Amino acid sequence: MAELKYESPQTTEAAVALLAAGGPTARVFAGGTDLMVQMHEEMIEPTLLVDIKRISETRQITFEDDYVRIGAAVTGAELGEHAELKAMWPGVVEAVELIGSYQVQGRATIGGNLCNASPAADSVPALIAAAARVVIAGPGGVRDIPVEDMPVGPGRTSLAAGEFVTSLLLPKRAERAGDAYLRFIPRTEMDIAVVGVGVSVTLNPDGTCATARMALGAVAPTARLVKAASDILVGNKLDHAVLEALAEAASDACSPIDDKRGTIVFRTKVAGVLACRAAAIAWQRAEKN
Amino acid sequence: MSNDQSTTNYRWVGKRTPRPDGVDKVTGRARYGDDMSVPGMLHCKILRSPHAHARIVSIDLSKAKALKGVKAVLTCAEIPDHPLSEPPYAPIINDMHDISRNVMAREKVLYDGHAVAAVAATSERIARAALKLIDVEYEVLPHVLDPLEAAQPGAPILNEDQFTFGDETEPKVPSNLFRSITGKRGDLEAGFAEADLIIEREFISEPVHQGYIEPLACIATTSEDGCVELWTTTQGHFVIRALCAKLLNMELAKIRVTASEIGGGFGGKNTIYGEPVAIRLSQMTGRPVRMVMTRTEVFRASGPTVGSRSKIKMGAKKDGTITAAEVDTWYQAGAFKGAPVGRAVETYFSSYKIANVRATCYDVCVNRPKVAAYRAPGAPMAAFAAEGAINELADRLGIDPIDFRLKNAVGEGDESLMGSKYGQIGLVEVLEKVKSHPHYAAPLGPNQGRGFALGYWMHGGGLSSVSAHLLDDGTVTVATGNPDIGGSRSSMRVMAAEELGIDIELIKPIVADTGSMGYSHLTAGSRTTFATGWAVVNAVREIIDKLRALAAKKWGISVDDVIWESGQAVPKKAGQDRIKPLSLKELAGMATKMGGAIAGHSEINAGGVGAAFSAQLVDVEVDPETGFVTPTRYTVVQDVGRAISPDYVEGQMQGGAVQGIGWALNEAYIYDAEGRLQNTGFLDYRMPVASDVPMIDTVLVEVPNPNHPYGVRGVGEPCLVPAPAAVANAVENAIGRTMSWLPLSPPKILQAIEELKLAAE
């Protein structure tokens, strides 16, 4: 039986050094709501936990010139209580707030949801739709990548040895912008997305779409950006024909599996349904801004 | 005490009193199964089969035994074997041959999660590590999960020593079909010939778990003299004692079982799993051994209820008279025989007067965990088929579903298919109450539907023991042998206070261990308030008689001239009004100086159970684009006999409805192609959460059971019986087609909606 060590460094550099030295059985510990369950279920047996919550950058939400920086270890509850962020990116915040239960929200972090790399992670489609970027610290320094480049498969990320996520960057919003996230679960809460859809739009003064991004979760090995959505929406209003095309594009983008959470047929169909519903909400929010 | 409905002038019965277990539960002080620890205890973990069906070729324990901190490792070699039990078979079969194999696999593993070996170590971590050092060689065999397939010739055979019982051809080859039970009367052919409308349907329901919040947990301690103390979460510690003693060839008096506070059971904690393993490990090591199952283990290895496949045929005349009904239902028992087939036949069609009827239920083994009881075992699936067919009959004949049932309702003197004869019952009252309820006439919105179903259950009676002690300050302890799973301490206290005529706060209800009480059967079968409550009444009446005798002695009059009234002894005759009545407290203070402490006992075998009926109305809204179902309104109307503690009775009715909603909409076991269970936690085994259900409205109909001192009928189980059928009927009504396969999960509903759309085009 290997011993388990716990460290809680106060600087990014110290965390990187610990993770690099710890090798493949070292794990980053933020909220722990996935990590602890995996340890209890004996799915993983880490030898080192590096708690990143004492590194100040990971725990802050700061408004900078062009973007909002959200620390990787900011919890769902903290995001939900941040009025300014919620007003700017309501879809991202509501996606994070869907994770787990009220109690779990006090621990679960936005960075953890991303790095756990579940294809069904609620925050990820919303973040991709928002064109968010991930800030990564590692032995080679700091780099940042688009969120969609982070997960590479179920449970796997593009992080290299010794790297960890310090924060996420959300672009600042202009006027007439809105986003939304919807998921389907067979219950009303305490469940994992069978399909998740994030949509972000900005509108022209005449009410037509200026920019649009849509991403799907739980319908492929990783959350994916539906590139066709932009072509369908930009320049148009959200009429019946556009919605039908959007639903079709969402369904076409699916390559799901049959598993305990849903069937291929169901996921493919519902992705289209939720795409239209999420787009309508994002649109409505954009019109009000 | 009269149980006439007009004399409801009770001080405590029927009142909303604080619950005696409430404070300890909200402060976290109540001790559940895994809240106990004993100095020096070891931790037990169980190695479980990764295969649905395999022969055990060999087990090598040497590496596990060598691990530092491991004190004992056991396999089936340490659990006594027993011969197969012989007929006649009881309705609930406790075959030690099977129980021994379910506790620890012997020749074969029969389901994913079947226990194969167990370790006792100085920490849970070491015990878990030791499990990984046990080498088991398996020869994997083909498996079967479906009861219809399992009953076919050529299916993989689970128990090679099982031959179909009652087969007149005396089968030479073993079968997964253990037996069938049939109830019948009349002439089916003539009955169907009389019908204007005949429908034939097939219904499928999946096994569902009881889903109790508290996982199974126990601690066993063995003394040097061979005596065992067992702490466990159970619905019946006397039954646990009996099963452990029989399995381990021990004397009953040498096992003392204490029931912990219990976090739900619903029938699932009526039998033994880890208890004999913990006892054997404590015997082997001389140390206390603690066994706590994880949720995953609970799902993989403890009993769900049966899944069912039913083929039903019913006929009715245009006026709504049901002329004939027949059904064949295959129940999957799990790895060992014992599906509740008798209970199913008992409850099939039993709300209706049908001249020509047959119900046959088959008890079939499959590669799943052995089923356990679950709230009205066998009945909700039977009601799902029968009520589904009856709703279709009423619908196609254009008759209101309540009127249809009123037309065919059983009454006093009628019998169920297994011969239970109804006394005074409240079926018609229940149906009329539903019909006049505002819910029945409330308008429905778009995509909404309303469902209705009726359920019948004959609750249990049987053995119960009570010791009531009057203490010298005038307080009273009332000890029963029944774990309090649904409010029995409250009901016992209320009935004792009503009899004694004192404040409930003066009475302390207690659940006593097996060393302190006479035999008490399970807290199950909706029997406890009925049977144990009856014993409480007897026991405190014995106290009252002793107090009257004491007062008579004090006053120098005949005991016959002393009556008990409002908590005091009062002289009966006129002209004795100069004698001051003596209160219970005064008499209690005198007792020890005038003959000794005062106690009352009762050890009974309660008969005279009363049939109970629950009718349920439910509205749902279906999202036509996703198949998501939202129950929007739910009303349960039930004949409860008399509600001793209405808060608890309503809680039972609400709980039954909520479990039924889960059963109807989302709960199911999901297996992979190798027969491995995929959803071993509440995340993917989708029981409803609070926000999934509407407020469940309850209407208590009180038609007293004339056999019981307070008119009690069992209330815990009838409320689940019609729930899945009612919810399914509401979905049918919302989407406009029949639905016969539970759970009605969103993919199934969406597919049905798409099919309807295609058919319309």
Short mmCIF file of N, CA, C and O in Angstrom, two decimals, chain A residues 25-128:
data_model
loop_
_atom_site.label_atom_id
_atom_site.label_comp_id
_atom_site.label_asym_id
_atom_site.label_seq_id
_atom_site.Cartn_x
_atom_site.Cartn_y
_atom_site.Cartn_z
N THR A 25 1.31 9.79 -10.49
CA THR A 25 0.36 9.51 -9.41
C THR A 25 0.13 10.74 -8.52
O THR A 25 -0.50 10.64 -7.48
N ALA A 26 0.64 11.89 -8.96
CA ALA A 26 0.33 13.14 -8.24
C ALA A 26 -0.95 13.71 -8.82
O ALA A 26 -1.19 13.63 -10.02
N ARG A 27 -1.80 14.25 -7.96
CA ARG A 27 -3.06 14.81 -8.42
C ARG A 27 -3.27 16.20 -7.86
O ARG A 27 -2.92 16.47 -6.71
N VAL A 28 -3.87 17.05 -8.68
CA VAL A 28 -4.25 18.37 -8.21
C VAL A 28 -5.55 18.23 -7.41
O VAL A 28 -6.47 17.53 -7.82
N PHE A 29 -5.57 18.91 -6.27
CA PHE A 29 -6.74 18.86 -5.40
C PHE A 29 -7.30 20.27 -5.27
O PHE A 29 -6.66 21.16 -4.73
N ALA A 30 -8.49 20.48 -5.85
CA ALA A 30 -9.14 21.78 -5.71
C ALA A 30 -10.34 21.58 -4.79
O ALA A 30 -10.20 21.52 -3.58
N GLY A 31 -11.54 21.39 -5.37
CA GLY A 31 -12.70 21.11 -4.52
C GLY A 31 -12.72 19.66 -4.05
O GLY A 31 -13.21 19.34 -2.98
N GLY A 32 -12.20 18.79 -4.89
CA GLY A 32 -12.13 17.37 -4.51
C GLY A 32 -13.42 16.60 -4.73
O GLY A 32 -13.51 15.43 -4.37
N THR A 33 -14.43 17.25 -5.31
CA THR A 33 -15.72 16.55 -5.39
C THR A 33 -15.72 15.42 -6.41
O THR A 33 -16.54 14.51 -6.31
N ASP A 34 -14.83 15.45 -7.36
CA ASP A 34 -14.64 14.28 -8.23
C ASP A 34 -13.51 13.40 -7.68
O ASP A 34 -13.64 12.19 -7.61
N LEU A 35 -12.41 14.06 -7.28
CA LEU A 35 -11.21 13.34 -6.83
C LEU A 35 -11.50 12.40 -5.66
O LEU A 35 -11.12 11.23 -5.67
N MET A 36 -12.20 12.93 -4.65
CA MET A 36 -12.46 12.12 -3.45
C MET A 36 -13.33 10.91 -3.78
O MET A 36 -13.12 9.82 -3.27
N VAL A 37 -14.31 11.13 -4.65
CA VAL A 37 -15.18 10.01 -5.03
C VAL A 37 -14.37 8.96 -5.77
O VAL A 37 -14.48 7.76 -5.49
N GLN A 38 -13.50 9.41 -6.67
CA GLN A 38 -12.68 8.45 -7.43
C GLN A 38 -11.74 7.68 -6.50
O GLN A 38 -11.48 6.50 -6.71
N MET A 39 -11.24 8.37 -5.47
CA MET A 39 -10.36 7.68 -4.52
C MET A 39 -11.15 6.66 -3.70
O MET A 39 -10.72 5.54 -3.49
N HIS A 40 -12.34 7.07 -3.24
CA HIS A 40 -13.16 6.14 -2.44
C HIS A 40 -13.57 4.92 -3.25
O HIS A 40 -13.65 3.82 -2.74
N GLU A 41 -13.85 5.16 -4.52
CA GLU A 41 -14.26 4.05 -5.39
C GLU A 41 -13.06 3.25 -5.88
O GLU A 41 -13.21 2.31 -6.65
N GLU A 42 -11.88 3.67 -5.46
CA GLU A 42 -10.62 3.01 -5.84
C GLU A 42 -10.41 3.01 -7.35
O GLU A 42 -9.78 2.11 -7.91
N MET A 43 -10.93 4.02 -8.01
CA MET A 43 -10.67 4.17 -9.44
C MET A 43 -9.25 4.72 -9.64
O MET A 43 -8.63 4.47 -10.65
N ILE A 44 -8.79 5.52 -8.68
CA ILE A 44 -7.42 6.03 -8.73
C ILE A 44 -6.79 5.83 -7.35
O ILE A 44 -7.50 5.79 -6.34
N GLU A 45 -5.46 5.71 -7.33
CA GLU A 45 -4.77 5.61 -6.05
C GLU A 45 -3.58 6.58 -6.05
O GLU A 45 -2.44 6.18 -6.22
N PRO A 46 -3.88 7.86 -5.88
CA PRO A 46 -2.78 8.84 -5.94
C PRO A 46 -1.83 8.68 -4.75
O PRO A 46 -2.22 8.19 -3.70
N THR A 47 -0.58 9.13 -4.96
CA THR A 47 0.40 9.12 -3.87
C THR A 47 0.66 10.52 -3.35
O THR A 47 1.25 10.69 -2.30
N LEU A 48 0.21 11.53 -4.14
CA LEU A 48 0.43 12.92 -3.71
C LEU A 48 -0.77 13.76 -4.12
O LEU A 48 -1.20 13.72 -5.28
N LEU A 49 -1.31 14.51 -3.17
CA LEU A 49 -2.35 15.48 -3.50
C LEU A 49 -1.78 16.88 -3.33
O LEU A 49 -1.24 17.20 -2.27
N VAL A 50 -1.85 17.68 -4.39
CA VAL A 50 -1.37 19.06 -4.31
C VAL A 50 -2.59 19.97 -4.28
O VAL A 50 -3.28 20.16 -5.29
N ASP A 51 -2.85 20.50 -3.08
CA ASP A 51 -3.99 21.38 -2.88
C ASP A 51 -3.62 22.77 -3.40
O ASP A 51 -2.66 23.39 -2.92
N ILE A 52 -4.37 23.26 -4.40
CA ILE A 52 -4.00 24.54 -5.01
C ILE A 52 -4.79 25.72 -4.43
O ILE A 52 -4.65 26.86 -4.87
N LYS A 53 -5.58 25.47 -3.41
CA LYS A 53 -6.47 26.53 -2.92
C LYS A 53 -5.75 27.64 -2.16
O LYS A 53 -6.30 28.69 -1.93
N ARG A 54 -4.51 27.40 -1.75
CA ARG A 54 -3.78 28.47 -1.04
C ARG A 54 -3.02 29.39 -1.99
O ARG A 54 -2.39 30.34 -1.55
N ILE A 55 -3.08 29.07 -3.25
CA ILE A 55 -2.46 29.96 -4.25
C ILE A 55 -3.49 31.02 -4.59
O ILE A 55 -4.57 30.70 -5.10
N SER A 56 -3.17 32.30 -4.32
CA SER A 56 -4.23 33.31 -4.33
C SER A 56 -4.90 33.44 -5.70
O SER A 56 -6.11 33.63 -5.79
N GLU A 57 -4.13 33.30 -6.78
CA GLU A 57 -4.71 33.46 -8.11
C GLU A 57 -5.87 32.49 -8.35
O GLU A 57 -6.83 32.82 -9.04
N THR A 58 -5.78 31.31 -7.75
CA THR A 58 -6.80 30.29 -8.04
C THR A 58 -8.12 30.57 -7.34
O THR A 58 -9.11 29.92 -7.63
N ARG A 59 -8.10 31.53 -6.41
CA ARG A 59 -9.30 31.73 -5.60
C ARG A 59 -10.00 33.06 -5.89
O ARG A 59 -10.92 33.44 -5.18
N GLN A 60 -9.56 33.77 -6.94
CA GLN A 60 -10.09 35.12 -7.15
C GLN A 60 -10.85 35.25 -8.47
O GLN A 60 -10.55 34.57 -9.45
N ILE A 61 -11.81 36.19 -8.46
CA ILE A 61 -12.44 36.61 -9.70
C ILE A 61 -12.03 38.07 -9.91
O ILE A 61 -12.32 38.91 -9.07
N THR A 62 -11.30 38.35 -11.02
CA THR A 62 -10.85 39.73 -11.24
C THR A 62 -11.25 40.21 -12.63
O THR A 62 -11.16 39.45 -13.61
N PHE A 63 -11.69 41.45 -12.69
CA PHE A 63 -12.06 42.05 -13.97
C PHE A 63 -10.86 42.80 -14.51
O PHE A 63 -10.42 43.78 -13.92
N GLU A 64 -10.29 42.32 -15.59
CA GLU A 64 -9.12 42.95 -16.19
C GLU A 64 -9.56 43.68 -17.45
O GLU A 64 -10.76 43.76 -17.73
N ASP A 65 -8.61 44.21 -18.24
CA ASP A 65 -8.97 45.09 -19.36
C ASP A 65 -9.90 44.43 -20.37
O ASP A 65 -10.95 44.95 -20.70
N ASP A 66 -9.51 43.25 -20.87
CA ASP A 66 -10.27 42.64 -21.95
C ASP A 66 -11.05 41.41 -21.52
O ASP A 66 -11.81 40.85 -22.30
N TYR A 67 -10.78 40.97 -20.30
CA TYR A 67 -11.43 39.72 -19.89
C TYR A 67 -11.64 39.68 -18.38
O TYR A 67 -11.10 40.47 -17.63
N VAL A 68 -12.44 38.69 -18.00
CA VAL A 68 -12.63 38.37 -16.58
C VAL A 68 -11.80 37.15 -16.29
O VAL A 68 -11.87 36.16 -17.02
N ARG A 69 -11.01 37.22 -15.23
CA ARG A 69 -10.19 36.06 -14.85
C ARG A 69 -10.86 35.35 -13.67
O ARG A 69 -11.13 35.95 -12.63
N ILE A 70 -11.15 34.09 -13.87
CA ILE A 70 -11.77 33.29 -12.79
C ILE A 70 -10.75 32.26 -12.33
O ILE A 70 -10.30 31.41 -13.12
N GLY A 71 -10.40 32.32 -11.07
CA GLY A 71 -9.44 31.36 -10.52
C GLY A 71 -9.97 29.95 -10.65
O GLY A 71 -11.18 29.70 -10.53
N ALA A 72 -9.05 29.01 -10.88
CA ALA A 72 -9.45 27.62 -11.13
C ALA A 72 -10.17 27.01 -9.93
O ALA A 72 -11.00 26.13 -10.08
N ALA A 73 -9.85 27.49 -8.71
CA ALA A 73 -10.45 26.89 -7.51
C ALA A 73 -11.61 27.71 -6.97
O ALA A 73 -12.01 27.57 -5.82
N VAL A 74 -12.16 28.61 -7.81
CA VAL A 74 -13.38 29.33 -7.40
C VAL A 74 -14.54 28.33 -7.47
O VAL A 74 -14.67 27.57 -8.42
N THR A 75 -15.36 28.34 -6.42
CA THR A 75 -16.43 27.32 -6.34
C THR A 75 -17.69 27.78 -7.07
O THR A 75 -17.88 28.97 -7.36
N GLY A 76 -18.54 26.83 -7.32
CA GLY A 76 -19.82 27.11 -7.94
C GLY A 76 -20.64 28.11 -7.14
O GLY A 76 -21.24 29.03 -7.69
N ALA A 77 -20.62 27.95 -5.82
CA ALA A 77 -21.40 28.85 -4.97
C ALA A 77 -20.87 30.28 -5.09
O ALA A 77 -21.64 31.24 -5.14
N GLU A 78 -19.55 30.42 -5.15
CA GLU A 78 -18.95 31.76 -5.26
C GLU A 78 -19.30 32.41 -6.60
O GLU A 78 -19.59 33.60 -6.66
N LEU A 79 -19.28 31.63 -7.65
CA LEU A 79 -19.66 32.17 -8.96
C LEU A 79 -21.12 32.60 -8.96
O LEU A 79 -21.49 33.65 -9.48
N GLY A 80 -21.95 31.76 -8.35
CA GLY A 80 -23.38 32.03 -8.31
C GLY A 80 -23.72 33.29 -7.55
O GLY A 80 -24.74 33.93 -7.80
N GLU A 81 -22.85 33.64 -6.59
CA GLU A 81 -23.12 34.83 -5.77
C GLU A 81 -22.47 36.09 -6.36
O GLU A 81 -22.59 37.17 -5.79
N HIS A 82 -21.78 35.96 -7.49
CA HIS A 82 -21.05 37.10 -8.08
C HIS A 82 -21.96 37.80 -9.09
O HIS A 82 -22.05 37.40 -10.26
N ALA A 83 -22.64 38.85 -8.61
CA ALA A 83 -23.69 39.49 -9.42
C ALA A 83 -23.16 40.01 -10.76
O ALA A 83 -23.81 39.85 -11.81
N GLU A 84 -21.98 40.62 -10.74
CA GLU A 84 -21.45 41.25 -11.94
C GLU A 84 -21.14 40.20 -13.02
O GLU A 84 -21.47 40.36 -14.20
N LEU A 85 -20.51 39.11 -12.57
CA LEU A 85 -20.18 38.03 -13.51
C LEU A 85 -21.45 37.37 -14.05
O LEU A 85 -21.57 37.07 -15.23
N LYS A 86 -22.39 37.21 -13.15
CA LYS A 86 -23.65 36.55 -13.52
C LYS A 86 -24.39 37.38 -14.57
O LYS A 86 -25.02 36.84 -15.49
N ALA A 87 -24.31 38.71 -14.42
CA ALA A 87 -24.97 39.58 -15.39
C ALA A 87 -24.28 39.51 -16.75
O ALA A 87 -24.91 39.59 -17.80
N MET A 88 -22.95 39.33 -16.73
CA MET A 88 -22.20 39.34 -17.98
C MET A 88 -22.25 37.99 -18.69
O MET A 88 -22.44 37.91 -19.90
N TRP A 89 -22.11 36.90 -17.94
CA TRP A 89 -22.10 35.54 -18.51
C TRP A 89 -23.10 34.64 -17.76
O TRP A 89 -22.70 33.66 -17.12
N PRO A 90 -24.38 34.95 -17.89
CA PRO A 90 -25.37 34.15 -17.12
C PRO A 90 -25.35 32.67 -17.50
O PRO A 90 -25.55 31.80 -16.63
N GLY A 91 -25.08 32.36 -18.75
CA GLY A 91 -25.09 30.96 -19.18
C GLY A 91 -23.95 30.18 -18.55
O GLY A 91 -24.13 29.04 -18.11
N VAL A 92 -22.77 30.79 -18.49
CA VAL A 92 -21.62 30.12 -17.88
C VAL A 92 -21.90 29.87 -16.40
O VAL A 92 -21.69 28.76 -15.88
N VAL A 93 -22.42 30.91 -15.72
CA VAL A 93 -22.66 30.77 -14.28
C VAL A 93 -23.74 29.72 -14.03
O VAL A 93 -23.62 28.87 -13.15
N GLU A 94 -24.81 29.74 -14.84
CA GLU A 94 -25.87 28.76 -14.56
C GLU A 94 -25.38 27.34 -14.87
O GLU A 94 -25.81 26.38 -14.22
N ALA A 95 -24.46 27.20 -15.81
CA ALA A 95 -23.89 25.88 -16.09
C ALA A 95 -23.11 25.37 -14.88
O ALA A 95 -23.27 24.22 -14.46
N VAL A 96 -22.29 26.24 -14.30
CA VAL A 96 -21.50 25.84 -13.13
C VAL A 96 -22.43 25.52 -11.96
O VAL A 96 -22.21 24.57 -11.21
N GLU A 97 -23.48 26.31 -11.84
CA GLU A 97 -24.40 26.10 -10.71
C GLU A 97 -25.20 24.79 -10.82
O GLU A 97 -25.82 24.37 -9.85
N LEU A 98 -25.20 24.19 -11.99
CA LEU A 98 -25.93 22.91 -12.14
C LEU A 98 -25.14 21.72 -11.61
O LEU A 98 -25.66 20.64 -11.46
N ILE A 99 -23.85 21.95 -11.34
CA ILE A 99 -23.00 20.82 -10.92
C ILE A 99 -23.38 20.40 -9.50
O ILE A 99 -23.38 21.21 -8.59
N GLY A 100 -23.71 19.12 -9.34
CA GLY A 100 -23.93 18.56 -8.01
C GLY A 100 -25.10 19.18 -7.28
O GLY A 100 -26.04 19.69 -7.88
N SER A 101 -24.99 19.14 -5.96
CA SER A 101 -26.06 19.62 -5.09
C SER A 101 -25.66 20.94 -4.46
O SER A 101 -24.56 21.44 -4.67
N TYR A 102 -26.54 21.48 -3.66
CA TYR A 102 -26.27 22.71 -2.90
C TYR A 102 -24.98 22.55 -2.09
O TYR A 102 -24.13 23.43 -2.08
N GLN A 103 -24.85 21.41 -1.42
CA GLN A 103 -23.66 21.18 -0.60
C GLN A 103 -22.41 21.07 -1.47
O GLN A 103 -21.35 21.62 -1.14
N VAL A 104 -22.52 20.35 -2.58
CA VAL A 104 -21.38 20.17 -3.48
C VAL A 104 -20.94 21.51 -4.06
O VAL A 104 -19.75 21.76 -4.26
N GLN A 105 -21.91 22.40 -4.31
CA GLN A 105 -21.59 23.71 -4.86
C GLN A 105 -20.61 24.50 -3.99
O GLN A 105 -19.86 25.33 -4.49
N GLY A 106 -20.62 24.23 -2.71
CA GLY A 106 -19.70 24.91 -1.80
C GLY A 106 -18.26 24.45 -1.96
O GLY A 106 -17.34 25.10 -1.46
N ARG A 107 -18.05 23.34 -2.63
CA ARG A 107 -16.70 22.79 -2.81
C ARG A 107 -16.29 22.74 -4.28
O ARG A 107 -15.13 23.01 -4.60
N ALA A 108 -17.23 22.35 -5.14
CA ALA A 108 -16.87 22.06 -6.53
C ALA A 108 -16.37 23.32 -7.23
O ALA A 108 -16.96 24.39 -7.09
N THR A 109 -15.31 23.17 -8.03
CA THR A 109 -14.70 24.33 -8.67
C THR A 109 -14.84 24.27 -10.19
O THR A 109 -14.99 23.20 -10.77
N ILE A 110 -14.74 25.43 -10.79
CA ILE A 110 -14.87 25.52 -12.24
C ILE A 110 -13.66 24.84 -12.91
O ILE A 110 -13.81 24.14 -13.91
N GLY A 111 -12.47 25.02 -12.33
CA GLY A 111 -11.28 24.37 -12.89
C GLY A 111 -11.35 22.86 -12.78
O GLY A 111 -10.95 22.12 -13.68
N GLY A 112 -11.90 22.40 -11.66
CA GLY A 112 -12.02 20.96 -11.45
C GLY A 112 -12.98 20.34 -12.44
O GLY A 112 -12.74 19.25 -12.98
N ASN A 113 -14.08 21.04 -12.70
CA ASN A 113 -15.06 20.52 -13.65
C ASN A 113 -14.43 20.36 -15.03
O ASN A 113 -14.67 19.37 -15.73
N LEU A 114 -13.56 21.31 -15.40
CA LEU A 114 -12.88 21.24 -16.69
C LEU A 114 -11.84 20.12 -16.71
O LEU A 114 -11.78 19.32 -17.64
N CYS A 115 -11.01 20.05 -15.64
CA CYS A 115 -9.89 19.11 -15.64
C CYS A 115 -10.31 17.67 -15.38
O CYS A 115 -9.58 16.74 -15.70
N ASN A 116 -11.48 17.47 -14.79
CA ASN A 116 -11.98 16.11 -14.62
C ASN A 116 -12.26 15.47 -15.98
O ASN A 116 -12.30 14.27 -16.12
N ALA A 117 -12.45 16.34 -16.96
CA ALA A 117 -12.58 15.92 -18.37
C ALA A 117 -13.70 14.93 -18.62
O ALA A 117 -13.58 14.04 -19.46
N SER A 118 -14.79 15.09 -17.88
CA SER A 118 -15.97 14.29 -18.20
C SER A 118 -16.60 14.86 -19.47
O SER A 118 -16.74 16.07 -19.60
N PRO A 119 -16.99 14.00 -20.41
CA PRO A 119 -17.66 14.50 -21.61
C PRO A 119 -18.97 15.22 -21.27
O PRO A 119 -19.48 16.00 -22.07
N ALA A 120 -19.50 14.93 -20.08
CA ALA A 120 -20.79 15.50 -19.68
C ALA A 120 -20.65 16.70 -18.76
O ALA A 120 -21.64 17.22 -18.26
N ALA A 121 -19.41 17.18 -18.52
CA ALA A 121 -19.21 18.31 -17.60
C ALA A 121 -20.07 19.50 -18.02
O ALA A 121 -20.02 19.92 -19.17
N ASP A 122 -20.84 20.02 -17.08
CA ASP A 122 -21.79 21.07 -17.45
C ASP A 122 -21.12 22.39 -17.84
O ASP A 122 -21.59 23.08 -18.74
N SER A 123 -20.04 22.76 -17.16
CA SER A 123 -19.47 24.08 -17.43
C SER A 123 -18.80 24.15 -18.81
O SER A 123 -18.70 25.23 -19.39
N VAL A 124 -18.36 23.01 -19.33
CA VAL A 124 -17.48 23.04 -20.50
C VAL A 124 -18.17 23.54 -21.78
O VAL A 124 -17.63 24.43 -22.45
N PRO A 125 -19.35 23.03 -22.15
CA PRO A 125 -20.00 23.59 -23.35
C PRO A 125 -20.28 25.08 -23.23
O PRO A 125 -20.11 25.83 -24.21
N ALA A 126 -20.65 25.50 -22.01
CA ALA A 126 -20.91 26.93 -21.81
C ALA A 126 -19.64 27.74 -21.98
O ALA A 126 -19.64 28.82 -22.57
N LEU A 127 -18.52 27.21 -21.46
CA LEU A 127 -17.23 27.91 -21.58
C LEU A 127 -16.75 27.94 -23.04
O LEU A 127 -16.21 28.95 -23.50
N ILE A 128 -16.97 26.85 -23.75
CA ILE A 128 -16.56 26.83 -25.16
C ILE A 128 -17.39 27.84 -25.96
O ILE A 128 -16.87 28.61 -26.76
#
